[in-house]
Amino acid sequence: MIKMQQTMRWYGPQDGVSLRDIRESGVTGIVTALHQIPVGEIWQVKDIQERQQIIRNEGMEWAVVESLPVHEDIKRRGGDHEHYILNYKKSLENLAECGIKVITYNFMPILDWVRTDHAYTNPDGTKALLFDETAFIFFDVYLLKRPGAIDGYTKEQLDEAKAYGDALNGQEKAKLFKNVLLGLPGSDESFTPEKILELLRAYEGIDDEALRENLVHFLSEVAPVAQELGLKLAIHPDDPPFSVLGLPRVVSTEKDIADILSAVPVKANGLCYCTGSLGAQPNNNLVRIIEQHGDRIHFLHLRNVKRENGKRFRESEHLNGDNPMEEIVERLLLLMNKNKTTLPMRPDHGFLHSFEGKEKYPGYSLIGRLKGLAEIRGLELGISYKLKPSKAQ
Ligand code: CS2
Ligand code: MN
C-alpha cells in the first residue's frame, strides 16, 4: 500500500533544529527554501545544488520547496511584475534541472500568516499558536491605527476590542504588535506602524476580484512552464482564511480553490492541502476538497485547529480538533493508491513542550512536530492496515 512521504520543514543552516535532529524523527524528505535569496531574485542552480548536497549528506532528500515566494509586484500586478515573473520561471527551470519537483508558494498580500498569541498555554502546559479576533481588532484599530479600519468592524466588536486593550499593559501591547507582524517576510526587522501602513497603501484599490485576476495571470504564465518542466506548483491557502487589515484574500474557501484550479487547468497548477489553514474556516469541507480536487493536491500539511467563538481559533493536537483527521488520512491513502503515487506530507506546526523550552520559529519546535508526525504516522499505519485488500474481513 502506498503511503505518504514523511517530511519536515527545515529553515536552512540558521534553523535551531539540525538536519541530524530531523533525520532521527524518521522522515526521508526535507522541505526548505533558499531563505537567504531576496524575494524575486533567481534561485541559481549552484545554490540549489549546494542546499541539496547538505541534505543528502544527512541521508535525506530535498522533497519540496516551501516557499518559492511571489514578489509583491506580481501580486499587485504593478512595478516590475513582468521581470519578476520571468525570474520566477527561471527559478522553476533551475529547480527542475536539479530534480526538485514540488514547489509551494502563497498569494497572500504582505502577511504570510497571522496569529495574535504565539504562546497560548494549554491546560497541560504545552504552548500553541492562537488567533483571537478581538485582539486583532485592537491591534488594527488602536495600535496600528489603520485609516478606515473602524469601518470594517461593528460597534460591538470595537467596544470589545477597546476593553480588551485597556486591560493590557504597555509590554503586553508591544508583544501583541510583534506577534501579529511575525508573519511578515523578513520579520526579524522591527516594523513600525508607518512602515506597515505604507505597505498596505500599495494594495489600495486592489479588491478580491483584482487580486484573483492577478493570481490567474501569474498562473497562466508560470503553470504551463511548470507543466512542461514536469513540476508541480502547490498554492498554500490563506492563513487565516479570511481578510485581515482590509487586504484582499483569494485562497480561503472551497470556491476559491475551485476557481483557481479551473482558471488554469493544467495539473501543475495545484494545491498545498493545509488542513490547519483551511480548517479555520468553518464552511470549508476538507473531505470534499480531496474528493473534488484530489488530483491537483501536490503537498500535504497536516495539523488541526480548534475553532472557538467567531474568528477565534487555536492550533490543537494533530488528532484532536475540528478537522476529521481519520477521514482525511483515509481519503488521502485511497487517493494516493488510486493514482499510484505518493504525496509528501509534513506535520506542519506543533506545540511547544516544556522540555524544549523555546522555539526559533513559532510552531516549529522539534518535539511538537515529532509528536504530530508520530501520531499521523500511527493513524496512517492503522488505516492502511484496515484498507489492505488482502486482509480477511
Ligand atoms: C506555513 C506557511 O508555517 C506556516 O504557517 O504553512 O508559512 C507557508 O509556508 C507559506 O504560506 C507557504 O507559502
Ligand atoms: Mn500550512
Coordinates of C-alpha atoms and ligand atoms in Angstrom, one line a residue:
M1 CA 0.0 0.0 0.0
I2 CA 1.4 3.4 -1.0
K3 CA 1.8 5.8 2.0
M4 CA 2.6 9.5 2.4
Q5 CA 6.2 10.6 2.1
Q6 CA 7.1 11.9 5.6
T7 CA 8.9 15.2 5.6
M8 CA 9.7 18.0 7.9
R9 CA 10.4 21.7 7.3
W10 CA 14.0 22.9 7.8
Y11 CA 14.7 26.7 7.7
G12 CA 18.2 26.1 6.4
P13 CA 21.6 26.3 8.2
Q14 CA 20.3 29.1 10.5
D15 CA 17.5 26.8 11.8
G16 CA 17.7 26.0 15.5
V17 CA 16.9 22.4 14.7
S18 CA 19.6 20.5 12.8
L19 CA 19.2 18.1 9.9
R20 CA 20.5 15.4 12.1
D21 CA 17.7 16.1 14.6
I22 CA 15.2 15.9 11.8
R23 CA 16.7 12.7 10.4
E24 CA 16.2 11.0 13.8
S25 CA 12.5 11.5 13.5
G26 CA 12.5 9.0 10.6
V27 CA 11.5 11.4 7.8
T28 CA 13.0 10.9 4.4
G29 CA 12.2 14.3 2.9
I30 CA 13.1 17.9 3.8
V31 CA 11.0 20.9 3.0
T32 CA 13.1 24.0 2.7
A33 CA 13.8 27.2 0.8
L34 CA 16.7 29.4 0.0
H35 CA 15.6 32.0 2.5
Q36 CA 18.8 34.0 2.0
I37 CA 17.9 34.9 -1.5
P38 CA 15.8 38.1 -1.6
V39 CA 12.2 37.7 -2.8
G40 CA 12.1 38.0 -6.6
E41 CA 15.7 37.1 -7.4
I42 CA 16.5 34.0 -9.4
W43 CA 17.5 30.8 -7.5
Q44 CA 20.7 29.7 -9.2
V45 CA 21.5 26.1 -9.9
K46 CA 24.7 26.2 -7.8
D47 CA 22.8 27.5 -4.7
I48 CA 20.1 24.9 -5.1
Q49 CA 22.6 22.1 -5.5
E50 CA 24.6 23.2 -2.5
R51 CA 21.5 23.0 -0.3
Q52 CA 20.6 19.6 -1.9
Q53 CA 24.0 18.3 -1.0
I54 CA 23.8 19.4 2.6
I55 CA 20.5 17.5 2.9
R56 CA 21.9 14.4 1.1
N57 CA 24.9 14.3 3.4
E58 CA 22.4 13.7 6.2
G59 CA 20.7 10.9 4.3
M60 CA 17.6 12.7 3.2
E61 CA 16.3 14.4 0.0
W62 CA 15.1 17.9 -0.6
A63 CA 11.5 16.8 -1.4
V64 CA 9.6 20.1 -1.5
V65 CA 10.4 23.8 -1.9
E66 CA 8.5 25.9 0.6
S67 CA 8.3 28.6 -0.5
L68 CA 9.4 30.0 -3.8
P69 CA 8.0 33.3 -2.8
V70 CA 6.0 35.5 -5.1
H71 CA 7.1 39.1 -5.3
E72 CA 4.6 41.7 -4.1
D73 CA 4.8 43.4 -7.6
I74 CA 3.4 40.2 -9.1
K75 CA 0.5 40.1 -6.5
R76 CA -0.2 43.8 -7.2
R77 CA 0.5 43.4 -10.9
G78 CA 2.4 46.6 -10.8
G79 CA 6.0 47.8 -10.7
D80 CA 8.4 45.3 -12.2
H81 CA 6.0 42.4 -12.2
E82 CA 6.9 41.2 -15.7
H83 CA 10.6 41.0 -14.7
Y84 CA 9.7 39.0 -11.5
I85 CA 7.5 36.6 -13.5
L86 CA 10.5 35.9 -15.8
N87 CA 12.7 35.4 -12.8
Y88 CA 10.1 33.0 -11.3
K89 CA 10.1 30.9 -14.5
K90 CA 13.9 30.8 -14.4
S91 CA 13.9 29.7 -10.8
L92 CA 11.5 26.9 -11.8
E93 CA 13.7 25.9 -14.6
N94 CA 16.7 25.7 -12.3
L95 CA 14.8 23.7 -9.7
A96 CA 13.7 21.3 -12.4
E97 CA 17.3 20.9 -13.6
C98 CA 18.2 19.9 -10.0
G99 CA 15.3 17.3 -9.9
I100 CA 13.1 19.1 -7.4
K101 CA 9.5 18.7 -8.4
V102 CA 7.1 20.2 -5.9
I103 CA 7.1 24.0 -5.3
T104 CA 4.9 25.6 -2.7
Y105 CA 4.0 29.3 -2.6
N106 CA 1.3 31.5 -1.4
F107 CA -0.6 34.5 -2.8
M108 CA -1.3 36.4 0.4
P109 CA -0.6 40.2 0.2
I110 CA 2.1 41.3 2.6
L111 CA 1.5 39.0 5.5
D112 CA 2.2 35.3 5.2
W113 CA 0.4 34.1 8.3
V114 CA -1.1 35.9 11.3
R115 CA -1.6 34.9 14.9
T116 CA -2.2 37.2 17.9
D117 CA -0.7 34.8 20.5
H118 CA 2.3 32.5 20.0
A119 CA 2.3 31.1 23.4
Y120 CA -1.3 30.2 24.4
T121 CA -0.9 27.8 27.3
N122 CA -2.9 24.6 27.1
P123 CA -4.2 23.0 30.3
D124 CA -1.3 20.5 30.2
G125 CA 1.4 23.3 29.9
T126 CA 2.2 23.0 26.2
K127 CA 2.0 26.2 24.2
A128 CA 0.2 26.8 21.0
L129 CA -0.5 29.5 18.4
L130 CA -3.8 31.3 18.6
F131 CA -5.7 33.8 16.6
D132 CA -8.1 36.0 18.5
E133 CA -10.2 38.4 16.5
T134 CA -10.7 40.8 19.4
A135 CA -7.0 41.1 20.0
F136 CA -6.5 41.5 16.3
I137 CA -9.1 44.3 16.1
F138 CA -7.4 46.0 19.0
F139 CA -4.1 45.8 17.0
D140 CA -5.6 47.1 13.8
V141 CA -7.6 50.0 15.2
Y142 CA -5.7 51.1 18.3
L143 CA -2.1 50.0 17.8
L144 CA -1.6 50.2 14.1
K145 CA -4.3 52.9 13.7
R146 CA -5.1 51.9 10.2
P147 CA -7.1 54.6 8.4
G148 CA -10.6 53.5 7.8
A149 CA -10.1 50.3 9.9
I150 CA -13.1 51.0 12.1
D151 CA -15.5 50.9 9.1
G152 CA -14.7 47.2 8.8
Y153 CA -16.0 46.3 12.3
T154 CA -19.3 46.5 14.2
K155 CA -19.6 48.8 17.2
E156 CA -19.8 45.8 19.5
Q157 CA -16.6 44.4 18.1
L158 CA -14.9 47.8 18.6
D159 CA -16.1 48.1 22.2
E160 CA -14.9 44.6 23.0
A161 CA -11.5 45.3 21.4
K162 CA -11.2 48.5 23.3
A163 CA -12.0 46.8 26.6
Y164 CA -9.5 44.0 25.7
G165 CA -6.8 46.6 25.0
D166 CA -7.5 48.6 28.1
A167 CA -6.6 45.6 30.2
L168 CA -3.2 45.2 28.6
N169 CA -0.1 46.9 30.0
G170 CA 2.5 48.5 27.7
Q171 CA 4.6 45.4 27.5
E172 CA 1.7 43.3 26.5
K173 CA 0.7 45.7 23.9
A174 CA 4.2 45.7 22.4
K175 CA 4.1 41.9 22.5
L176 CA 0.8 41.8 20.6
F177 CA 2.2 44.2 18.0
K178 CA 5.2 42.0 17.5
N179 CA 3.2 38.8 17.4
V180 CA 0.9 40.0 14.7
L181 CA 3.7 41.1 12.5
L182 CA 5.8 38.0 12.8
G183 CA 4.3 36.6 9.7
L184 CA 5.8 39.4 7.6
P185 CA 8.6 38.1 5.4
G186 CA 11.9 39.4 6.8
S187 CA 10.2 39.8 10.1
D188 CA 13.5 39.9 12.0
E189 CA 13.4 43.6 11.3
S190 CA 11.2 45.6 13.6
F191 CA 8.3 47.1 11.7
T192 CA 6.9 50.4 12.7
P193 CA 3.2 51.3 12.2
E194 CA 4.3 53.8 9.5
K195 CA 6.1 51.1 7.6
I196 CA 3.1 48.7 7.7
L197 CA 0.7 51.5 6.6
E198 CA 3.0 52.2 3.7
L199 CA 2.9 48.5 2.7
L200 CA -0.8 48.5 3.0
R201 CA -1.2 51.5 0.8
A202 CA 0.3 49.6 -2.1
Y203 CA -2.9 47.5 -2.1
E204 CA -5.3 50.4 -2.2
G205 CA -7.8 49.7 -5.0
I206 CA -7.0 46.0 -5.2
D207 CA -10.0 44.1 -4.1
D208 CA -10.6 40.3 -4.2
E209 CA -11.6 40.3 -7.8
A210 CA -8.4 42.2 -8.9
L211 CA -6.2 40.0 -6.7
R212 CA -7.8 36.9 -8.2
E213 CA -7.1 38.2 -11.7
N214 CA -3.5 38.9 -10.8
L215 CA -3.2 35.3 -9.5
V216 CA -4.7 33.9 -12.6
H217 CA -2.4 36.0 -14.7
F218 CA 0.6 34.8 -12.8
L219 CA -0.6 31.2 -13.1
S220 CA -1.3 31.4 -16.8
E221 CA 2.3 32.5 -17.2
V222 CA 4.1 30.0 -14.8
A223 CA 1.9 26.9 -14.6
P224 CA 2.4 25.9 -18.3
V225 CA 6.1 26.4 -17.8
A226 CA 6.0 24.2 -14.7
Q227 CA 3.9 21.6 -16.5
E228 CA 6.4 21.5 -19.3
L229 CA 9.3 21.0 -16.8
G230 CA 7.4 18.2 -15.0
L231 CA 7.0 20.3 -11.9
K232 CA 4.0 20.7 -9.5
L233 CA 3.0 24.0 -8.1
A234 CA 1.2 23.9 -4.8
I235 CA -0.6 27.1 -3.6
H236 CA -0.8 27.4 0.1
P237 CA -4.2 28.5 1.4
D238 CA -4.6 31.8 3.2
D239 CA -3.8 31.7 6.9
P240 CA -6.1 32.7 8.4
P241 CA -8.6 32.0 5.7
F242 CA -10.3 35.4 5.8
S243 CA -9.4 39.0 5.1
V244 CA -7.1 40.8 7.6
L245 CA -6.3 44.5 7.7
G246 CA -8.7 45.1 4.8
L247 CA -6.4 43.2 2.5
P248 CA -7.9 41.1 -0.3
R249 CA -7.9 37.3 0.0
V250 CA -8.4 34.7 -2.7
V251 CA -7.3 31.3 -1.4
S252 CA -9.5 30.9 1.6
T253 CA -12.6 28.9 0.6
E254 CA -13.6 25.8 -1.4
K255 CA -14.9 28.1 -4.1
D256 CA -11.6 30.0 -4.2
I257 CA -9.8 26.7 -4.7
A258 CA -12.2 25.6 -7.4
D259 CA -11.8 28.9 -9.2
I260 CA -8.1 28.9 -9.1
L261 CA -7.7 25.3 -10.3
S262 CA -10.2 25.7 -13.1
A263 CA -8.8 29.0 -14.3
V264 CA -5.6 27.4 -15.5
P265 CA -6.5 23.7 -16.0
V266 CA -3.1 22.1 -16.1
K267 CA -2.1 19.5 -13.4
A268 CA 1.0 21.6 -12.5
N269 CA -1.5 24.2 -11.2
G270 CA -2.2 22.5 -7.8
L271 CA -2.8 22.9 -4.2
C272 CA -0.9 22.6 -0.9
Y273 CA -3.6 20.9 1.1
C274 CA -3.1 22.6 4.5
T275 CA -5.7 21.2 6.9
G276 CA -4.9 23.8 9.6
S277 CA -5.3 26.8 7.4
L278 CA -8.4 25.5 5.6
G279 CA -9.9 24.2 8.8
A280 CA -10.0 27.6 10.5
Q281 CA -12.9 28.5 8.1
P282 CA -16.0 26.6 9.3
N283 CA -17.6 26.4 5.9
N284 CA -14.7 24.5 4.3
N285 CA -15.4 20.8 3.9
L286 CA -11.9 19.3 4.0
V287 CA -13.0 15.9 2.8
R288 CA -14.9 17.3 -0.1
I289 CA -11.8 19.2 -1.2
I290 CA -10.0 15.9 -1.5
E291 CA -12.9 14.3 -3.4
Q292 CA -13.2 17.2 -5.8
H293 CA -9.6 18.3 -6.3
G294 CA -7.6 15.2 -5.2
D295 CA -5.7 15.0 -8.5
R296 CA -4.5 18.6 -8.0
I297 CA -3.2 18.1 -4.5
H298 CA 0.6 18.0 -4.6
F299 CA 1.6 18.6 -1.0
L300 CA 0.1 17.9 2.4
H301 CA 0.3 20.0 5.6
L302 CA -1.4 18.0 8.3
R303 CA -2.4 19.7 11.5
N304 CA -5.5 20.5 13.4
V305 CA -7.4 23.6 14.7
K306 CA -10.0 24.2 17.3
R307 CA -12.4 26.9 16.4
E308 CA -13.9 28.9 19.1
N309 CA -16.4 31.8 19.0
G310 CA -16.4 33.9 15.9
K311 CA -13.0 34.1 14.2
R312 CA -11.1 32.8 17.2
F313 CA -9.2 29.6 16.7
R314 CA -6.2 27.9 18.2
E315 CA -3.9 25.2 16.9
S316 CA -4.8 21.9 18.6
E317 CA -3.2 18.5 18.9
H318 CA -2.8 16.9 15.5
L319 CA -5.5 14.3 16.1
N320 CA -7.8 16.3 18.3
G321 CA -9.6 19.3 16.9
D322 CA -12.3 20.3 14.4
N323 CA -10.7 18.5 11.4
P324 CA -11.7 14.9 10.9
M325 CA -8.2 13.6 10.6
E326 CA -9.1 9.9 10.4
E327 CA -11.3 10.5 7.5
I328 CA -8.9 12.9 5.8
V329 CA -6.0 10.4 6.1
E330 CA -8.2 7.6 4.8
R331 CA -9.2 9.6 1.8
L332 CA -5.6 10.6 1.1
L333 CA -4.5 7.0 1.3
L334 CA -7.3 6.0 -1.1
L335 CA -6.3 8.8 -3.4
M336 CA -2.6 8.0 -3.5
N337 CA -3.3 4.3 -4.1
K338 CA -5.8 5.1 -6.9
N339 CA -3.3 7.4 -8.5
K340 CA -0.3 5.0 -7.7
T341 CA 1.7 7.9 -6.4
T342 CA 2.8 9.1 -3.0
L343 CA 2.3 12.7 -1.7
P344 CA 4.8 14.5 0.5
M345 CA 3.4 15.3 3.9
R346 CA 4.7 17.4 6.8
P347 CA 3.1 17.7 10.3
D348 CA 3.1 21.5 9.7
H349 CA 3.1 23.1 13.2
G350 CA 3.3 21.5 16.7
F351 CA 3.1 22.6 20.3
L352 CA 6.0 23.9 22.3
H353 CA 6.7 21.4 25.1
S354 CA 8.3 22.5 28.3
F355 CA 11.3 20.2 27.8
E356 CA 12.3 22.2 24.7
G357 CA 11.6 25.5 26.3
K358 CA 11.9 27.7 23.3
E359 CA 11.5 27.6 19.5
K360 CA 13.2 29.7 16.9
Y361 CA 10.1 29.7 14.6
P362 CA 6.7 29.8 16.2
G363 CA 5.0 26.4 15.7
Y364 CA 8.3 24.7 14.6
S365 CA 9.6 23.1 17.9
L366 CA 11.1 19.7 17.2
I367 CA 9.2 17.8 19.9
G368 CA 5.8 19.2 19.0
R369 CA 6.3 18.4 15.3
L370 CA 7.7 15.0 16.2
K371 CA 4.7 14.2 18.3
G372 CA 2.4 15.3 15.5
L373 CA 4.3 13.2 13.0
A374 CA 4.3 10.2 15.2
E375 CA 0.5 10.4 15.7
I376 CA -0.2 10.9 12.0
R377 CA 2.2 8.0 11.2
G378 CA 0.4 5.7 13.5
L379 CA -3.0 6.8 12.2
E380 CA -1.8 6.2 8.6
L381 CA -0.5 2.8 9.5
G382 CA -3.7 1.8 11.2
I383 CA -5.8 3.0 8.3
S384 CA -3.6 1.3 5.7
Y385 CA -3.9 -2.0 7.6
K386 CA -7.7 -1.6 7.6
L387 CA -7.7 -0.8 3.8
K388 CA -5.4 -3.6 2.8
P389 CA -7.2 -5.6 0.1
S390 CA -5.7 -9.0 1.1
K391 CA -6.8 -8.7 4.7
A392 CA -9.7 -11.2 5.5
Q393 CA -12.7 -9.1 6.5
Ligands
CS2_1 C1 3.4 27.8 6.7 C2 3.4 29.0 5.8 O1 4.3 27.9 8.9 C3 3.3 28.2 8.2 O2 2.3 28.7 8.6 O3 2.4 26.9 6.5 O4 4.3 29.9 6.3 C4 3.7 28.5 4.5 O5 5.0 28.1 4.4 C5 3.6 29.6 3.4 O6 2.3 30.2 3.5 C6 3.7 28.9 2.0 O7 4.0 29.9 1.1
MN2 MN 0.4 25.1 6.2

